[in-house]
Amino acid sequence: MRSRQYGPDLTPPWKRPQPVPEVAAERDLVVEEVSTGFCGAVVRCEKTAEGLTVTLEDRFGKHRVFPLTPRGFLLEGKVVTLVRPAGTAPARQHNAAGPGRTASGSIAVPGVRARVAQESRIYVEGRHDAELVERVWGDDLRIEGVVVEYLEGIDDLPAIVAEFAPGPGRRLGVLVDHLLPGTKEHRIAARVTDESVLVVGHPYIDIWQAVKPGSVGIPAWPAVPRGEVWKEGVCRRLGWPVDAPAAWKRILASVRSYKDLEPELLGRVEELIDFVTTGQP
């Protein structure tokens, strides 16, 4: 027998979860992100490889990027779900005096279909490296027909290179983390001597450090003692949840163009692209 007061749902009305309103993330809308307390005006809302994000600017001019998660923001003290404004075009950099630019700074070529993949490849160490390269150089690589693959480490790099079977018209570029004289990575890279293979690297312990701290909204990447898992140590020292995938999602969302990356990475990736497309570093 159904209750006249409650109907089929016997939960009292005052205990039922209330719907959270959806609000378009229009420019200059002032909101507060619930997990960090960061308060600022909406600067942009864009689609990324990891999902929709919104960039907020506080009263000091500091920018922070956040994913558009349900119930993720406060508007005038009330919880809301920010959504992408209707009619928002995919983000692309524009120059009022000239053509648009890709995230890597190259001149954009609208309407061009991706080129059929060439035999040449670029290998990077891990998934995060591949996602960062795709985020900044993806448009360029598709036009050139170059595929980026990740290796999950380079301990077996000489065998991987041999299996790839490089040669004329089939070049291989490899990006290595923490490639410094005297390191294990340096010794492994030195064993690769094929003229159709170029191995370059950046000095950072992990690709996370190749993102400028200011773009992420932190003063600097913290030092983590030897013996401690580096990514977990970074999360602890920044006061973030110890969740590397979530932390990387936050870091990647802060990268909008090459300007958010350190020169030590920019130069090496450009070098690899030149090598596998023209044969010259």
mmCIF file of N, CA and C in Angstrom, residues 117-250:
data_model
loop_
_atom_site.group_PDB
_atom_site.id
_atom_site.type_symbol
_atom_site.label_atom_id
_atom_site.label_comp_id
_atom_site.label_asym_id
_atom_site.label_seq_id
_atom_site.Cartn_x
_atom_site.Cartn_y
_atom_site.Cartn_z
ATOM 1 N N ALA A 117 49.973 7.300 -41.865
ATOM 2 C CA ALA A 117 51.165 7.159 -41.028
ATOM 3 C C ALA A 117 52.360 6.654 -41.830
ATOM 4 N N GLN A 118 53.508 7.288 -41.597
ATOM 5 C CA GLN A 118 54.749 6.847 -42.206
ATOM 6 C C GLN A 118 55.325 5.679 -41.409
ATOM 7 N N GLU A 119 56.369 5.076 -41.950
ATOM 8 C CA GLU A 119 57.026 3.994 -41.234
ATOM 9 C C GLU A 119 57.859 4.507 -40.072
ATOM 10 N N SER A 120 58.357 5.727 -40.179
ATOM 11 C CA SER A 120 59.151 6.289 -39.089
ATOM 12 C C SER A 120 58.281 6.503 -37.857
ATOM 13 N N ARG A 121 58.907 6.446 -36.691
ATOM 14 C CA ARG A 121 58.184 6.552 -35.427
ATOM 15 C C ARG A 121 58.974 7.393 -34.420
ATOM 16 N N ILE A 122 58.253 7.879 -33.411
ATOM 17 C CA ILE A 122 58.880 8.480 -32.228
ATOM 18 C C ILE A 122 58.461 7.640 -31.034
ATOM 19 N N TYR A 123 59.444 7.190 -30.264
ATOM 20 C CA TYR A 123 59.176 6.430 -29.049
ATOM 21 C C TYR A 123 59.458 7.307 -27.831
ATOM 22 N N VAL A 124 58.568 7.251 -26.850
ATOM 23 C CA VAL A 124 58.785 7.931 -25.579
ATOM 24 C C VAL A 124 58.679 6.886 -24.468
ATOM 25 N N GLU A 125 59.103 7.256 -23.269
ATOM 26 C CA GLU A 125 59.189 6.251 -22.202
ATOM 27 C C GLU A 125 57.846 5.774 -21.678
ATOM 28 N N GLY A 126 56.925 6.708 -21.429
ATOM 29 C CA GLY A 126 55.685 6.303 -20.778
ATOM 30 C C GLY A 126 54.454 6.975 -21.354
ATOM 31 N N ARG A 127 53.314 6.573 -20.820
ATOM 32 C CA ARG A 127 52.038 7.104 -21.311
ATOM 33 C C ARG A 127 51.933 8.605 -21.095
ATOM 34 N N HIS A 128 52.411 9.103 -19.952
ATOM 35 C CA HIS A 128 52.328 10.535 -19.687
ATOM 36 C C HIS A 128 53.141 11.327 -20.703
ATOM 37 N N ASP A 129 54.326 10.803 -21.061
ATOM 38 C CA ASP A 129 55.147 11.462 -22.076
ATOM 39 C C ASP A 129 54.382 11.550 -23.399
ATOM 40 N N ALA A 130 53.750 10.434 -23.780
ATOM 41 C CA ALA A 130 53.016 10.389 -25.042
ATOM 42 C C ALA A 130 51.841 11.373 -25.029
ATOM 43 N N GLU A 131 51.142 11.463 -23.912
ATOM 44 C CA GLU A 131 49.993 12.368 -23.828
ATOM 45 C C GLU A 131 50.430 13.823 -23.896
ATOM 46 N N LEU A 132 51.571 14.135 -23.304
ATOM 47 C CA LEU A 132 52.051 15.522 -23.338
ATOM 48 C C LEU A 132 52.499 15.892 -24.751
ATOM 49 N N VAL A 133 53.205 14.990 -25.412
ATOM 50 C CA VAL A 133 53.621 15.247 -26.795
ATOM 51 C C VAL A 133 52.403 15.420 -27.694
ATOM 52 N N GLU A 134 51.401 14.578 -27.512
ATOM 53 C CA GLU A 134 50.177 14.680 -28.310
ATOM 54 C C GLU A 134 49.476 16.009 -28.057
ATOM 55 N N ARG A 135 49.458 16.442 -26.813
ATOM 56 C CA ARG A 135 48.733 17.669 -26.470
ATOM 57 C C ARG A 135 49.336 18.892 -27.157
ATOM 58 N N VAL A 136 50.657 18.943 -27.243
ATOM 59 C CA VAL A 136 51.311 20.128 -27.799
ATOM 60 C C VAL A 136 51.616 19.972 -29.293
ATOM 61 N N TRP A 137 52.062 18.792 -29.712
ATOM 62 C CA TRP A 137 52.500 18.610 -31.094
ATOM 63 C C TRP A 137 51.551 17.739 -31.917
ATOM 64 N N GLY A 138 50.398 17.394 -31.375
ATOM 65 C CA GLY A 138 49.499 16.472 -32.063
ATOM 66 C C GLY A 138 49.110 16.908 -33.460
ATOM 67 N N ASP A 139 48.754 18.181 -33.643
ATOM 68 C CA ASP A 139 48.346 18.668 -34.966
ATOM 69 C C ASP A 139 49.487 18.522 -35.967
ATOM 70 N N ASP A 140 50.698 18.878 -35.539
ATOM 71 C CA ASP A 140 51.867 18.799 -36.428
ATOM 72 C C ASP A 140 52.146 17.346 -36.827
ATOM 73 N N LEU A 141 52.082 16.444 -35.845
ATOM 74 C CA LEU A 141 52.404 15.043 -36.099
ATOM 75 C C LEU A 141 51.406 14.396 -37.047
ATOM 76 N N ARG A 142 50.130 14.765 -36.932
ATOM 77 C CA ARG A 142 49.132 14.185 -37.827
ATOM 78 C C ARG A 142 49.349 14.649 -39.267
ATOM 79 N N ILE A 143 49.723 15.911 -39.447
ATOM 80 C CA ILE A 143 49.994 16.405 -40.794
ATOM 81 C C ILE A 143 51.221 15.714 -41.378
ATOM 82 N N GLU A 144 52.221 15.444 -40.518
ATOM 83 C CA GLU A 144 53.442 14.784 -40.981
ATOM 84 C C GLU A 144 53.286 13.259 -41.094
ATOM 85 N N GLY A 145 52.229 12.729 -40.502
ATOM 86 C CA GLY A 145 52.025 11.283 -40.541
ATOM 87 C C GLY A 145 52.959 10.524 -39.620
ATOM 88 N N VAL A 146 53.296 11.129 -38.480
ATOM 89 C CA VAL A 146 54.222 10.507 -37.525
ATOM 90 C C VAL A 146 53.438 10.011 -36.311
ATOM 91 N N VAL A 147 53.664 8.771 -35.938
ATOM 92 C CA VAL A 147 52.993 8.162 -34.794
ATOM 93 C C VAL A 147 53.947 8.156 -33.599
ATOM 94 N N VAL A 148 53.417 8.486 -32.427
ATOM 95 C CA VAL A 148 54.180 8.438 -31.180
ATOM 96 C C VAL A 148 53.717 7.233 -30.378
ATOM 97 N N GLU A 149 54.665 6.415 -29.924
ATOM 98 C CA GLU A 149 54.352 5.241 -29.114
ATOM 99 C C GLU A 149 55.147 5.299 -27.819
ATOM 100 N N TYR A 150 54.608 4.670 -26.752
ATOM 101 C CA TYR A 150 55.349 4.665 -25.490
ATOM 102 C C TYR A 150 55.812 3.258 -25.145
ATOM 103 N N LEU A 151 56.940 3.206 -24.404
ATOM 104 C CA LEU A 151 57.665 1.956 -24.189
ATOM 105 C C LEU A 151 57.530 1.370 -22.793
ATOM 106 N N GLU A 152 57.069 2.163 -21.819
ATOM 107 C CA GLU A 152 57.056 1.739 -20.409
ATOM 108 C C GLU A 152 58.481 1.440 -19.929
ATOM 109 N N GLY A 153 59.398 2.372 -20.223
ATOM 110 C CA GLY A 153 60.785 2.236 -19.792
ATOM 111 C C GLY A 153 61.715 1.925 -20.953
ATOM 112 N N ILE A 154 63.035 2.168 -20.736
ATOM 113 C CA ILE A 154 63.998 1.959 -21.824
ATOM 114 C C ILE A 154 65.064 0.931 -21.466
ATOM 115 N N ASP A 155 64.842 0.125 -20.443
ATOM 116 C CA ASP A 155 65.852 -0.862 -20.061
ATOM 117 C C ASP A 155 66.234 -1.783 -21.221
ATOM 118 N N ASP A 156 65.281 -2.082 -22.102
ATOM 119 C CA ASP A 156 65.525 -2.968 -23.229
ATOM 120 C C ASP A 156 65.624 -2.197 -24.542
ATOM 121 N N LEU A 157 66.082 -0.930 -24.481
ATOM 122 C CA LEU A 157 66.089 -0.088 -25.673
ATOM 123 C C LEU A 157 66.869 -0.688 -26.846
ATOM 124 N N PRO A 158 68.091 -1.219 -26.654
ATOM 125 C CA PRO A 158 68.803 -1.788 -27.813
ATOM 126 C C PRO A 158 68.005 -2.885 -28.509
ATOM 127 N N ALA A 159 67.345 -3.748 -27.743
ATOM 128 C CA ALA A 159 66.535 -4.812 -28.342
ATOM 129 C C ALA A 159 65.307 -4.235 -29.041
ATOM 130 N N ILE A 160 64.725 -3.196 -28.465
ATOM 131 C CA ILE A 160 63.554 -2.559 -29.073
ATOM 132 C C ILE A 160 63.930 -1.932 -30.410
ATOM 133 N N VAL A 161 65.087 -1.277 -30.444
ATOM 134 C CA VAL A 161 65.555 -0.672 -31.689
ATOM 135 C C VAL A 161 65.798 -1.749 -32.746
ATOM 136 N N ALA A 162 66.437 -2.849 -32.350
ATOM 137 C CA ALA A 162 66.711 -3.929 -33.295
ATOM 138 C C ALA A 162 65.417 -4.504 -33.853
ATOM 139 N N GLU A 163 64.409 -4.644 -32.999
ATOM 140 C CA GLU A 163 63.118 -5.173 -33.444
ATOM 141 C C GLU A 163 62.433 -4.214 -34.409
ATOM 142 N N PHE A 164 62.608 -2.920 -34.184
ATOM 143 C CA PHE A 164 62.019 -1.915 -35.081
ATOM 144 C C PHE A 164 62.642 -1.992 -36.476
ATOM 145 N N ALA A 165 63.896 -2.401 -36.561
ATOM 146 C CA ALA A 165 64.614 -2.538 -37.838
ATOM 147 C C ALA A 165 64.686 -1.214 -38.590
ATOM 148 N N PRO A 166 65.369 -0.218 -38.015
ATOM 149 C CA PRO A 166 65.475 1.092 -38.676
ATOM 150 C C PRO A 166 66.315 1.023 -39.946
ATOM 151 N N GLY A 167 66.103 2.003 -40.806
ATOM 152 C CA GLY A 167 66.864 2.088 -42.044
ATOM 153 C C GLY A 167 66.402 3.297 -42.825
ATOM 154 N N PRO A 168 66.900 3.482 -44.038
ATOM 155 C CA PRO A 168 66.467 4.611 -44.873
ATOM 156 C C PRO A 168 64.947 4.611 -45.045
ATOM 157 N N GLY A 169 64.321 5.737 -44.772
ATOM 158 C CA GLY A 169 62.869 5.824 -44.883
ATOM 159 C C GLY A 169 62.130 5.211 -43.710
ATOM 160 N N ARG A 170 62.863 4.689 -42.754
ATOM 161 C CA ARG A 170 62.247 4.079 -41.566
ATOM 162 C C ARG A 170 63.073 4.498 -40.357
ATOM 163 N N ARG A 171 62.948 5.764 -40.003
ATOM 164 C CA ARG A 171 63.766 6.327 -38.926
ATOM 165 C C ARG A 171 63.033 6.210 -37.586
ATOM 166 N N LEU A 172 63.821 6.202 -36.547
ATOM 167 C CA LEU A 172 63.268 6.094 -35.194
ATOM 168 C C LEU A 172 63.870 7.182 -34.321
ATOM 169 N N GLY A 173 63.002 7.943 -33.671
ATOM 170 C CA GLY A 173 63.435 8.936 -32.689
ATOM 171 C C GLY A 173 62.990 8.493 -31.310
ATOM 172 N N VAL A 174 63.857 8.630 -30.317
ATOM 173 C CA VAL A 174 63.548 8.166 -28.960
ATOM 174 C C VAL A 174 63.771 9.317 -27.975
ATOM 175 N N LEU A 175 62.767 9.578 -27.150
ATOM 176 C CA LEU A 175 62.863 10.600 -26.106
ATOM 177 C C LEU A 175 63.028 9.914 -24.757
ATOM 178 N N VAL A 176 64.100 10.252 -24.053
ATOM 179 C CA VAL A 176 64.441 9.578 -22.801
ATOM 180 C C VAL A 176 64.365 10.567 -21.634
ATOM 181 N N ASP A 177 63.762 10.120 -20.525
ATOM 182 C CA ASP A 177 63.737 10.923 -19.299
ATOM 183 C C ASP A 177 65.087 10.851 -18.597
ATOM 184 N N HIS A 178 65.449 11.949 -17.936
ATOM 185 C CA HIS A 178 66.627 11.981 -17.048
ATOM 186 C C HIS A 178 67.899 11.520 -17.772
ATOM 187 N N LEU A 179 68.109 12.042 -18.965
ATOM 188 C CA LEU A 179 69.279 11.651 -19.760
ATOM 189 C C LEU A 179 70.444 12.576 -19.408
ATOM 190 N N LEU A 180 71.195 12.181 -18.386
ATOM 191 C CA LEU A 180 72.329 12.958 -17.901
ATOM 192 C C LEU A 180 73.570 12.080 -17.866
ATOM 193 N N PRO A 181 74.762 12.647 -18.093
ATOM 194 C CA PRO A 181 75.998 11.859 -18.042
ATOM 195 C C PRO A 181 76.126 11.106 -16.722
ATOM 196 N N GLY A 182 76.496 9.836 -16.809
ATOM 197 C CA GLY A 182 76.693 9.023 -15.612
ATOM 198 C C GLY A 182 75.469 8.284 -15.145
ATOM 199 N N THR A 183 74.308 8.563 -15.728
ATOM 200 C CA THR A 183 73.087 7.882 -15.304
ATOM 201 C C THR A 183 72.912 6.573 -16.062
ATOM 202 N N LYS A 184 72.048 5.720 -15.527
ATOM 203 C CA LYS A 184 71.715 4.469 -16.201
ATOM 204 C C LYS A 184 71.150 4.746 -17.586
ATOM 205 N N GLU A 185 70.311 5.765 -17.673
ATOM 206 C CA GLU A 185 69.687 6.106 -18.947
ATOM 207 C C GLU A 185 70.737 6.482 -19.992
ATOM 208 N N HIS A 186 71.764 7.210 -19.557
ATOM 209 C CA HIS A 186 72.820 7.634 -20.478
ATOM 210 C C HIS A 186 73.593 6.425 -20.999
ATOM 211 N N ARG A 187 73.860 5.475 -20.123
ATOM 212 C CA ARG A 187 74.602 4.275 -20.535
ATOM 213 C C ARG A 187 73.798 3.435 -21.527
ATOM 214 N N ILE A 188 72.499 3.326 -21.290
ATOM 215 C CA ILE A 188 71.649 2.550 -22.207
ATOM 216 C C ILE A 188 71.583 3.239 -23.566
ATOM 217 N N ALA A 189 71.375 4.558 -23.566
ATOM 218 C CA ALA A 189 71.256 5.304 -24.821
ATOM 219 C C ALA A 189 72.539 5.202 -25.643
ATOM 220 N N ALA A 190 73.701 5.161 -24.967
ATOM 221 C CA ALA A 190 74.987 5.105 -25.666
ATOM 222 C C ALA A 190 75.164 3.808 -26.442
ATOM 223 N N ARG A 191 74.395 2.793 -26.119
ATOM 224 C CA ARG A 191 74.513 1.499 -26.806
ATOM 225 C C ARG A 191 73.764 1.485 -28.138
ATOM 226 N N VAL A 192 73.003 2.546 -28.407
ATOM 227 C CA VAL A 192 72.267 2.642 -29.666
ATOM 228 C C VAL A 192 73.073 3.510 -30.623
ATOM 229 N N THR A 193 73.602 2.920 -31.689
ATOM 230 C CA THR A 193 74.509 3.642 -32.590
ATOM 231 C C THR A 193 74.038 3.674 -34.033
ATOM 232 N N ASP A 194 72.868 3.165 -34.315
ATOM 233 C CA ASP A 194 72.361 3.130 -35.688
ATOM 234 C C ASP A 194 72.149 4.558 -36.211
ATOM 235 N N GLU A 195 72.584 4.823 -37.438
ATOM 236 C CA GLU A 195 72.466 6.156 -38.017
ATOM 237 C C GLU A 195 71.016 6.554 -38.289
ATOM 238 N N SER A 196 70.133 5.585 -38.349
ATOM 239 C CA SER A 196 68.716 5.878 -38.596
ATOM 240 C C SER A 196 67.924 6.040 -37.301
ATOM 241 N N VAL A 197 68.656 6.106 -36.182
ATOM 242 C CA VAL A 197 68.018 6.274 -34.872
ATOM 243 C C VAL A 197 68.637 7.483 -34.175
ATOM 244 N N LEU A 198 67.790 8.335 -33.621
ATOM 245 C CA LEU A 198 68.254 9.475 -32.830
ATOM 246 C C LEU A 198 67.672 9.359 -31.427
ATOM 247 N N VAL A 199 68.545 9.276 -30.432
ATOM 248 C CA VAL A 199 68.111 9.224 -29.033
ATOM 249 C C VAL A 199 68.484 10.545 -28.374
ATOM 250 N N VAL A 200 67.494 11.258 -27.872
ATOM 251 C CA VAL A 200 67.721 12.511 -27.160
ATOM 252 C C VAL A 200 66.966 12.442 -25.836
ATOM 253 N N GLY A 201 67.249 13.360 -24.951
ATOM 254 C CA GLY A 201 66.563 13.325 -23.663
ATOM 255 C C GLY A 201 66.532 14.664 -22.976
ATOM 256 N N HIS A 202 65.748 14.729 -21.932
ATOM 257 C CA HIS A 202 65.670 15.931 -21.100
ATOM 258 C C HIS A 202 66.237 15.596 -19.724
ATOM 259 N N PRO A 203 66.568 16.598 -18.917
ATOM 260 C CA PRO A 203 67.234 16.341 -17.631
ATOM 261 C C PRO A 203 66.306 15.999 -16.475
ATOM 262 N N TYR A 204 64.995 15.985 -16.697
ATOM 263 C CA TYR A 204 64.053 15.861 -15.588
ATOM 264 C C TYR A 204 63.849 14.409 -15.164
ATOM 265 N N ILE A 205 63.641 14.214 -13.866
ATOM 266 C CA ILE A 205 63.384 12.876 -13.331
ATOM 267 C C ILE A 205 62.159 12.260 -13.985
ATOM 268 N N ASP A 206 61.145 13.085 -14.195
ATOM 269 C CA ASP A 206 59.895 12.632 -14.810
ATOM 270 C C ASP A 206 59.354 13.745 -15.694
ATOM 271 N N ILE A 207 58.546 13.375 -16.666
ATOM 272 C CA ILE A 207 57.999 14.351 -17.607
ATOM 273 C C ILE A 207 57.166 15.406 -16.900
ATOM 274 N N TRP A 208 56.657 15.123 -15.699
ATOM 275 C CA TRP A 208 55.908 16.128 -14.953
ATOM 276 C C TRP A 208 56.718 17.414 -14.824
ATOM 277 N N GLN A 209 58.017 17.280 -14.545
ATOM 278 C CA GLN A 209 58.862 18.449 -14.301
ATOM 279 C C GLN A 209 59.087 19.284 -15.545
ATOM 280 N N ALA A 210 58.778 18.743 -16.725
ATOM 281 C CA ALA A 210 58.943 19.509 -17.954
ATOM 282 C C ALA A 210 57.832 20.534 -18.137
ATOM 283 N N VAL A 211 56.783 20.456 -17.313
ATOM 284 C CA VAL A 211 55.722 21.458 -17.310
ATOM 285 C C VAL A 211 56.127 22.564 -16.340
ATOM 286 N N LYS A 212 56.063 23.795 -16.782
ATOM 287 C CA LYS A 212 56.486 24.919 -15.941
ATOM 288 C C LYS A 212 55.636 24.987 -14.672
ATOM 289 N N PRO A 213 56.274 25.125 -13.519
ATOM 290 C CA PRO A 213 55.512 25.179 -12.261
ATOM 291 C C PRO A 213 54.430 26.251 -12.268
ATOM 292 N N GLY A 214 54.742 27.412 -12.831
ATOM 293 C CA GLY A 214 53.763 28.495 -12.849
ATOM 294 C C GLY A 214 52.503 28.135 -13.604
ATOM 295 N N SER A 215 52.620 27.290 -14.633
ATOM 296 C CA SER A 215 51.440 26.873 -15.394
ATOM 297 C C SER A 215 50.546 25.954 -14.569
ATOM 298 N N VAL A 216 51.179 25.188 -13.685
ATOM 299 C CA VAL A 216 50.433 24.263 -12.828
ATOM 300 C C VAL A 216 49.858 24.990 -11.615
ATOM 301 N N GLY A 217 50.387 26.175 -11.327
ATOM 302 C CA GLY A 217 49.926 26.931 -10.168
ATOM 303 C C GLY A 217 50.699 26.627 -8.908
ATOM 304 N N ILE A 218 51.967 26.200 -9.051
ATOM 305 C CA ILE A 218 52.818 25.915 -7.895
ATOM 306 C C ILE A 218 54.095 26.742 -8.012
ATOM 307 N N PRO A 219 54.770 27.045 -6.889
ATOM 308 C CA PRO A 219 55.992 27.853 -6.967
ATOM 309 C C PRO A 219 57.164 27.110 -7.590
ATOM 310 N N ALA A 220 57.246 25.789 -7.375
ATOM 311 C CA ALA A 220 58.348 24.985 -7.902
ATOM 312 C C ALA A 220 58.007 23.515 -7.720
ATOM 313 N N TRP A 221 58.676 22.661 -8.497
ATOM 314 C CA TRP A 221 58.540 21.222 -8.285
ATOM 315 C C TRP A 221 59.367 20.843 -7.058
ATOM 316 N N PRO A 222 58.758 20.181 -6.075
ATOM 317 C CA PRO A 222 59.485 19.890 -4.831
ATOM 318 C C PRO A 222 60.568 18.835 -5.015
ATOM 319 N N ALA A 223 61.586 18.906 -4.167
ATOM 320 C CA ALA A 223 62.641 17.886 -4.141
ATOM 321 C C ALA A 223 62.139 16.689 -3.351
ATOM 322 N N VAL A 224 62.343 15.500 -3.895
ATOM 323 C CA VAL A 224 61.907 14.257 -3.249
ATOM 324 C C VAL A 224 63.147 13.410 -2.973
ATOM 325 N N PRO A 225 63.379 12.997 -1.735
ATOM 326 C CA PRO A 225 64.584 12.222 -1.407
ATOM 327 C C PRO A 225 64.629 10.881 -2.139
ATOM 328 N N ARG A 226 65.844 10.401 -2.375
ATOM 329 C CA ARG A 226 66.020 9.076 -2.966
ATOM 330 C C ARG A 226 65.363 8.022 -2.078
ATOM 331 N N GLY A 227 64.805 7.012 -2.693
ATOM 332 C CA GLY A 227 64.156 5.954 -1.938
ATOM 333 C C GLY A 227 62.663 6.142 -1.787
ATOM 334 N N GLU A 228 62.192 7.340 -2.044
ATOM 335 C CA GLU A 228 60.750 7.610 -1.984
ATOM 336 C C GLU A 228 60.211 7.662 -3.412
ATOM 337 N N VAL A 229 59.044 7.068 -3.624
ATOM 338 C CA VAL A 229 58.430 7.106 -4.950
ATOM 339 C C VAL A 229 58.212 8.566 -5.340
ATOM 340 N N TRP A 230 58.833 8.971 -6.453
ATOM 341 C CA TRP A 230 58.910 10.398 -6.778
ATOM 342 C C TRP A 230 57.533 11.042 -6.931
ATOM 343 N N LYS A 231 56.649 10.440 -7.698
ATOM 344 C CA LYS A 231 55.344 11.055 -7.941
ATOM 345 C C LYS A 231 54.529 11.149 -6.660
ATOM 346 N N GLU A 232 54.603 10.112 -5.838
ATOM 347 C CA GLU A 232 53.884 10.159 -4.565
ATOM 348 C C GLU A 232 54.464 11.236 -3.665
ATOM 349 N N GLY A 233 55.800 11.346 -3.668
ATOM 350 C CA GLY A 233 56.456 12.377 -2.863
ATOM 351 C C GLY A 233 56.073 13.776 -3.301
ATOM 352 N N VAL A 234 55.945 13.972 -4.613
ATOM 353 C CA VAL A 234 55.522 15.275 -5.134
ATOM 354 C C VAL A 234 54.121 15.611 -4.642
ATOM 355 N N CYS A 235 53.218 14.634 -4.743
ATOM 356 C CA CYS A 235 51.836 14.870 -4.299
ATOM 357 C C CYS A 235 51.797 15.254 -2.816
ATOM 358 N N ARG A 236 52.552 14.538 -1.987
ATOM 359 C CA ARG A 236 52.547 14.825 -0.550
ATOM 360 C C ARG A 236 53.049 16.241 -0.273
ATOM 361 N N ARG A 237 54.125 16.632 -0.919
ATOM 362 C CA ARG A 237 54.733 17.930 -0.632
ATOM 363 C C ARG A 237 53.929 19.100 -1.191
ATOM 364 N N LEU A 238 53.087 18.814 -2.192
ATOM 365 C CA LEU A 238 52.222 19.860 -2.730
ATOM 366 C C LEU A 238 50.865 19.895 -2.043
ATOM 367 N N GLY A 239 50.643 18.929 -1.125
ATOM 368 C CA GLY A 239 49.351 18.882 -0.442
ATOM 369 C C GLY A 239 48.237 18.323 -1.304
ATOM 370 N N TRP A 240 48.602 17.578 -2.354
ATOM 371 C CA TRP A 240 47.605 16.943 -3.218
ATOM 372 C C TRP A 240 47.311 15.539 -2.704
ATOM 373 N N PRO A 241 46.152 14.974 -3.032
ATOM 374 C CA PRO A 241 45.920 13.557 -2.721
ATOM 375 C C PRO A 241 47.004 12.711 -3.375
ATOM 376 N N VAL A 242 47.444 11.661 -2.696
ATOM 377 C CA VAL A 242 48.497 10.800 -3.255
ATOM 378 C C VAL A 242 47.847 9.883 -4.285
ATOM 379 N N ASP A 243 47.643 10.436 -5.446
ATOM 380 C CA ASP A 243 46.953 9.754 -6.547
ATOM 381 C C ASP A 243 47.612 10.230 -7.833
ATOM 382 N N ALA A 244 48.602 9.480 -8.327
ATOM 383 C CA ALA A 244 49.385 9.916 -9.482
ATOM 384 C C ALA A 244 48.530 10.140 -10.733
ATOM 385 N N PRO A 245 47.580 9.239 -11.061
ATOM 386 C CA PRO A 245 46.757 9.496 -12.258
ATOM 387 C C PRO A 245 45.959 10.797 -12.159
ATOM 388 N N ALA A 246 45.393 11.067 -10.977
ATOM 389 C CA ALA A 246 44.624 12.297 -10.808
ATOM 390 C C ALA A 246 45.540 13.517 -10.872
ATOM 391 N N ALA A 247 46.734 13.387 -10.281
ATOM 392 C CA ALA A 247 47.686 14.494 -10.320
ATOM 393 C C ALA A 247 48.104 14.792 -11.756
ATOM 394 N N TRP A 248 48.376 13.736 -12.538
ATOM 395 C CA TRP A 248 48.772 13.953 -13.923
ATOM 396 C C TRP A 248 47.642 14.597 -14.726
ATOM 397 N N LYS A 249 46.422 14.195 -14.467
ATOM 398 C CA LYS A 249 45.287 14.802 -15.163
ATOM 399 C C LYS A 249 45.258 16.307 -14.889
ATOM 400 N N ARG A 250 45.538 16.663 -13.669
ATOM 401 C CA ARG A 250 45.556 18.079 -13.284
ATOM 402 C C ARG A 250 46.709 18.811 -13.978
#
